């Protein structure tokens, strides 16, 4: 048996993060240590003493208190547990794979003494809060998954395909570029063929310094895609000549993740090449750290962030919150891998690696694909890492107001936010130049019509909207209020209500989005027609997965500047950005249609299409270097 204890100070956690992240705070930049974070949110000593005393008085001995202080564990017969919690336990059968069933123990209700109720988060085995699950077991052969190949996530809770990278697609070439005599040769065709030179020109990004420190290593997350060195070298040769061939990241394998892979390996697609190519092109000789997550079998489970967070923070492996302790069977990978045909046979990695100061992630599911309590627990961990000075950049997605698995509601018309809508990461949308434009022109929100590149591709729009799970955070309230006051989209909406695991009034009264939800994206960057090498062939790609590593690289350069001045990392940057929108290029053209609607429009100020806009490096450098 386990009793999860209520965490302390969760209600004030956002305030702690704001204290070290808001530019007006006297504690800006005074990030916490991991031990300080764990101590702050550990259950109160009195709670532990009171619950243990109750157990001892009931004849329960040998109570173990977890290292992270979050739960109590003990062994007792089922009959004693039924008497202790005034309940009856039953066996529940869940189909865990195609050949065998797994038995879980649960009850319909349980009771704890009234004077202890405020100390106890949950009891397990206990009430089964989530619907029956089926573990999605995929063939270990990995193939490229496009949106039209993905399964549809219905409202009946049936299993959907695991979600992977926000995968850009190759785009065929069709037009001759116009000539612009005012621009150098390498910036002539940035509307149709985007290179690192184009990115640097668009945002005023300087050449990276030669004298750098490993303390500012840029972290890249990869999960179902692995890089190939030959493709990476060809990218350097063609578009980043200052990066020597053979340059590769420092591999931090998480639970059997493997990289690099051979050119013909089906695990090698384009995501890793994009992320690493952009990062090296903009920050070399800065060290890049590659977090390659999950083995070839478990990589196809749905909940691929938890094993990564486990590896960064050992306490997260057993962290208890909202009725969830540790990884969730049915969503998260299992280690040692139980698959008889292979996989990583070591123990789950817990606290194996120290997080880099900046981490870029270009993968994501729909917010609605996971229970509310599962997602809130994960978001808490991202807040805790933010307190320690870690900056997360996450691609918003490429499906407009929908998510990778489509839309919500009976008629599939309700907008489906893309995770992470967690307010403690920086969510990055995508922009574009059109074919006859140059780096001197203003960008638009990324939108690609069906057939724009000769057919064969679904419409693509930068993802944005409002969370169903998370309320508008303090730092964003003014921007969102201004958006609704000055540019109300005129779409029907609802105000979300919840139970423990889900929103209870999705699409109420014909509403399409949650009016009081956290808005996303926060910022954006170019995500169209970026050139890479794929299987040794030049290929153009598009998607917000291009945009996230641009921002991550840019902030890494700013961290380098601060390091040389004896300052710490910028950490969680959203409060600074929302307080200083002048440091970005506002995007006012474009929209993100989906779910049978026109979606939202890009407008002056923050909007749920391009956020606050694209980076202006000179202004951002000035801003962050002016802070302590």
PDB file of C-alpha atoms in Angstrom, residues 13 34 85 95 125 143 163 179 182 194 199 245 257 290 340 370 374 393 468 480 509 512 517 536 558 573 576 582 587:
ATOM      1  CA  UNK A  13       4.601  27.544  -6.556  1.00  0.00           C
ATOM      2  CA  UNK A  34      17.459  20.829  -6.684  1.00  0.00           C
ATOM      3  CA  UNK A  85      -9.921   2.374   4.740  1.00  0.00           C
ATOM      4  CA  UNK A  95      -5.779  -5.782 -21.478  1.00  0.00           C
ATOM      5  CA  UNK A 125      -4.487   0.683  -4.508  1.00  0.00           C
ATOM      6  CA  UNK A 143       8.366   4.534 -40.172  1.00  0.00           C
ATOM      7  CA  UNK A 163       2.524  10.750 -30.945  1.00  0.00           C
ATOM      8  CA  UNK A 179      16.791  38.841 -58.050  1.00  0.00           C
ATOM      9  CA  UNK A 182      20.336  44.993 -52.416  1.00  0.00           C
ATOM     10  CA  UNK A 194      15.676  29.059 -45.919  1.00  0.00           C
ATOM     11  CA  UNK A 199      17.649  32.872 -40.097  1.00  0.00           C
ATOM     12  CA  UNK A 245      32.457  17.619 -40.669  1.00  0.00           C
ATOM     13  CA  UNK A 257      17.995   5.573 -26.663  1.00  0.00           C
ATOM     14  CA  UNK A 290      21.577  15.138 -27.135  1.00  0.00           C
ATOM     15  CA  UNK A 340      11.100 -10.654 -24.808  1.00  0.00           C
ATOM     16  CA  UNK A 370      -3.696  12.375 -21.418  1.00  0.00           C
ATOM     17  CA  UNK A 374      -1.269  13.119 -15.322  1.00  0.00           C
ATOM     18  CA  UNK A 393      11.366  25.658 -25.725  1.00  0.00           C
ATOM     19  CA  UNK A 468      -8.477  23.222 -21.665  1.00  0.00           C
ATOM     20  CA  UNK A 480      -4.685  37.826 -23.162  1.00  0.00           C
ATOM     21  CA  UNK A 509     -23.311  25.563 -25.497  1.00  0.00           C
ATOM     22  CA  UNK A 512     -15.171  25.998 -29.657  1.00  0.00           C
ATOM     23  CA  UNK A 517      -7.363  28.950 -20.711  1.00  0.00           C
ATOM     24  CA  UNK A 536      22.076  12.684 -48.743  1.00  0.00           C
ATOM     25  CA  UNK A 558      22.458  35.188 -24.677  1.00  0.00           C
ATOM     26  CA  UNK A 573      11.862  33.648 -19.855  1.00  0.00           C
ATOM     27  CA  UNK A 576      10.459  38.879 -19.138  1.00  0.00           C
ATOM     28  CA  UNK A 582       9.132  45.609 -27.744  1.00  0.00           C
ATOM     29  CA  UNK A 587       3.497  39.362 -36.604  1.00  0.00           C
TER      30      UNK A 587
END
